[in-house]
């Protein structure tokens, strides 16, 4: 595509980028629309540069997938809680609930720190949603949430589950990913998804079922 046509295509599809950013913002209210638009523009440019008019859908539909994919990658990069912190909290919570079931009472923070080193600091990161070095000492006077009636594992998931899910969707095979994004993010019926992907409604339904099964397996694997 020559440069004037490229610039024209970018200008023509910028409203699509903004529209998709607003939709994702409704799905994840904590996101910043400008950040989403910035990531989406990267996907838009990639789509324009790689678009082949002799294959597949028209440019807007082709670009839509790359735009959303770039936005999802941006969400993944913004996940404030490290995988290591999530793993430590998850392991600690498994031990915590096992002890609670055996004793009939929930163990305290000090005991959990002995049983699961790093748990206290990882829990602080989960509550505050900030990246922390798990090997560094806690800052003097740092206050931790002490409501042990809450489920810290759920707090971790509430802060990171959307970003984690976005990463898992982005890792799906191309057609599986396209079906999930078009159906759930764009509100497109599976029949219409099939038509836009040049496949039968039955095949679109199969891809949808397969994609959800893959995501469920990854959720299960992450929880164990």
XYZ file of C-alpha atoms in Angstrom:
224
model
C 0.000 0.000 0.000
C 1.485 3.352 -1.036
C 1.938 6.041 1.618
C -1.051 8.310 0.735
C -3.381 5.297 0.723
C -1.867 4.120 3.994
C -2.474 7.469 5.675
C -5.991 7.599 4.304
C -6.707 4.130 5.685
C -5.352 5.118 9.106
C -7.561 8.224 9.229
C -10.594 6.272 8.042
C -10.182 3.566 10.698
C -9.229 5.740 13.677
C -12.906 6.016 14.721
C -12.971 2.210 14.848
C -9.981 2.242 17.211
C -11.711 4.734 19.507
C -14.966 2.791 19.390
C -13.250 -0.463 20.368
C -11.338 1.336 23.124
C -14.589 2.621 24.616
C -16.088 -0.874 24.488
C -13.111 -2.343 26.325
C -13.325 0.507 28.828
C -16.894 -0.555 29.631
C -15.672 -4.126 30.088
C -12.733 -3.069 32.313
C -13.594 0.330 33.868
C -10.110 0.794 35.364
C -8.515 1.033 31.909
C -7.519 4.347 30.374
C -9.109 5.008 26.982
C -6.086 6.932 25.707
C -3.795 4.008 26.543
C -6.145 1.649 24.726
C -6.276 3.934 21.694
C -2.474 4.101 21.632
C -2.144 0.327 21.694
C -4.981 -0.009 19.202
C -3.258 2.314 16.744
C -0.246 0.018 16.781
C -2.526 -2.857 15.844
C -4.188 -0.710 13.185
C -0.893 0.122 11.509
C 0.135 -3.533 11.584
C -3.178 -4.462 10.022
C -2.838 -1.922 7.235
C 0.738 -2.958 6.502
C -0.065 -6.673 6.415
C -3.483 -6.524 4.759
C -3.926 -8.567 1.587
C -7.141 -7.579 -0.218
C -7.134 -10.858 -2.138
C -7.564 -12.934 1.016
C -10.060 -13.111 3.865
C -12.293 -10.293 5.129
C -12.280 -6.625 4.201
C -9.782 -4.263 5.847
C -12.099 -3.008 8.661
C -12.852 -6.545 9.839
C -9.235 -7.628 9.459
C -8.034 -4.527 11.313
C -10.583 -5.030 14.087
C -8.936 -8.281 15.146
C -5.429 -6.812 15.195
C -6.598 -3.660 16.972
C -8.292 -5.610 19.754
C -5.322 -7.982 19.962
C -2.935 -5.044 20.432
C -5.199 -3.586 23.121
C -5.310 -6.915 24.937
C -1.525 -7.135 24.818
C -1.404 -3.676 26.335
C -3.740 -4.749 29.134
C -1.510 -7.727 29.823
C 1.540 -5.481 30.158
C -0.334 -3.294 32.654
C -1.049 -6.172 35.053
C 0.324 -4.713 38.331
C 0.583 -7.988 40.246
C 3.448 -10.225 39.187
C 2.931 -13.891 38.411
C 5.316 -14.748 41.250
C 3.218 -12.769 43.746
C 0.025 -14.454 42.514
C 1.639 -17.874 42.820
C 2.841 -17.216 46.377
C -0.584 -15.966 47.469
C -2.303 -18.888 45.749
C 0.009 -21.409 47.472
C -0.424 -19.648 50.784
C -4.190 -19.622 50.450
C -4.272 -23.343 49.676
C -2.350 -23.987 52.915
C -4.455 -21.469 54.817
C -7.753 -23.078 53.869
C -6.429 -26.586 54.507
C -5.415 -25.546 58.026
C -8.720 -23.760 58.581
C -10.621 -26.883 57.563
C -8.546 -29.067 59.881
C -8.636 -26.729 62.893
C -11.933 -24.955 62.506
C -10.214 -21.560 62.664
C -8.236 -19.444 60.196
C -4.459 -19.217 60.885
C -2.992 -15.755 61.375
C -0.592 -13.808 59.191
C 2.530 -14.603 61.242
C 1.953 -18.347 61.049
C 1.261 -18.131 57.332
C 4.510 -16.242 56.776
C 6.419 -19.055 58.515
C 4.631 -21.737 56.498
C 4.818 -19.811 53.204
C 7.809 -17.416 53.103
C 7.065 -14.264 51.136
C 3.326 -14.620 51.673
C 2.982 -11.408 53.695
C 4.703 -9.266 51.098
C 2.925 -10.916 48.160
C -0.358 -10.312 49.958
C 0.542 -6.633 50.345
C 1.186 -6.422 46.602
C -2.153 -8.083 45.904
C -4.088 -5.714 48.138
C -2.391 -2.609 46.851
C -2.068 -3.671 43.239
C 1.531 -2.434 43.016
C 4.593 -4.215 41.641
C 6.946 -5.020 44.493
C 10.240 -6.827 44.813
C 9.485 -9.873 46.940
C 13.104 -10.002 48.103
C 13.234 -6.399 49.342
C 12.296 -5.470 52.938
C 8.907 -3.949 53.561
C 9.049 -0.137 53.783
C 9.005 1.153 57.340
C 5.486 1.675 58.614
C 3.830 -0.031 55.638
C 0.279 -0.909 56.651
C -1.253 -4.166 55.517
C -4.921 -4.992 55.252
C -5.883 -7.049 58.289
C -9.375 -8.149 57.486
C -8.746 -11.876 57.368
C -12.429 -12.430 56.714
C -11.776 -11.345 53.114
C -10.342 -13.817 50.652
C -6.947 -12.453 49.521
C -6.892 -14.868 46.589
C -10.098 -13.315 45.313
C -8.596 -9.860 45.744
C -5.630 -10.922 43.631
C -7.928 -12.291 40.973
C -10.131 -9.197 40.951
C -7.083 -7.053 40.260
C -5.511 -9.280 37.618
C -8.079 -11.724 36.254
C -9.153 -9.465 33.390
C -5.572 -8.844 32.298
C -4.785 -12.543 32.659
C -7.864 -13.505 30.673
C -6.935 -11.007 27.979
C -3.537 -12.669 27.678
C -5.135 -16.110 27.412
C -7.515 -14.911 24.702
C -4.614 -13.371 22.801
C -2.810 -16.737 22.960
C -5.678 -18.678 21.374
C -5.292 -19.918 17.791
C -6.252 -17.159 15.312
C -9.738 -18.427 14.439
C -10.590 -19.319 18.025
C -9.446 -15.856 19.101
C -11.429 -14.180 16.339
C -14.625 -15.980 17.378
C -14.208 -15.034 21.054
C -13.410 -11.382 20.311
C -16.163 -10.925 17.758
C -18.776 -12.716 19.857
C -17.980 -11.343 23.313
C -16.313 -7.987 22.632
C -18.275 -6.928 19.562
C -21.576 -8.618 20.420
C -21.643 -10.435 17.081
C -23.876 -13.501 16.818
C -22.171 -16.785 15.992
C -24.125 -16.946 12.746
C -22.735 -13.554 11.723
C -19.277 -14.531 12.966
C -19.399 -17.526 10.678
C -20.424 -15.400 7.722
C -17.654 -12.863 8.344
C -15.038 -15.593 8.698
C -16.396 -17.452 5.654
C -17.260 -20.539 7.687
C -20.552 -22.229 8.488
C -22.532 -21.303 11.634
C -21.919 -24.852 12.867
C -18.164 -24.404 12.484
C -18.328 -21.039 14.268
C -20.182 -22.742 17.120
C -17.572 -25.514 17.245
C -14.746 -22.966 17.387
C -16.601 -21.091 20.127
C -17.040 -24.242 22.215
C -13.417 -25.231 21.636
C -12.152 -21.762 22.596
C -14.162 -21.715 25.827
C -12.932 -25.226 26.651
C -9.329 -24.103 26.119
C -9.832 -21.090 28.366
C -11.455 -23.228 31.063
C -8.506 -25.640 30.980
C -6.102 -22.744 31.404
C -8.140 -21.360 34.294
C -8.116 -24.798 35.914
C -4.369 -25.196 35.355
C -3.655 -21.755 36.807
C -5.659 -22.605 39.920
C -3.728 -25.798 40.653
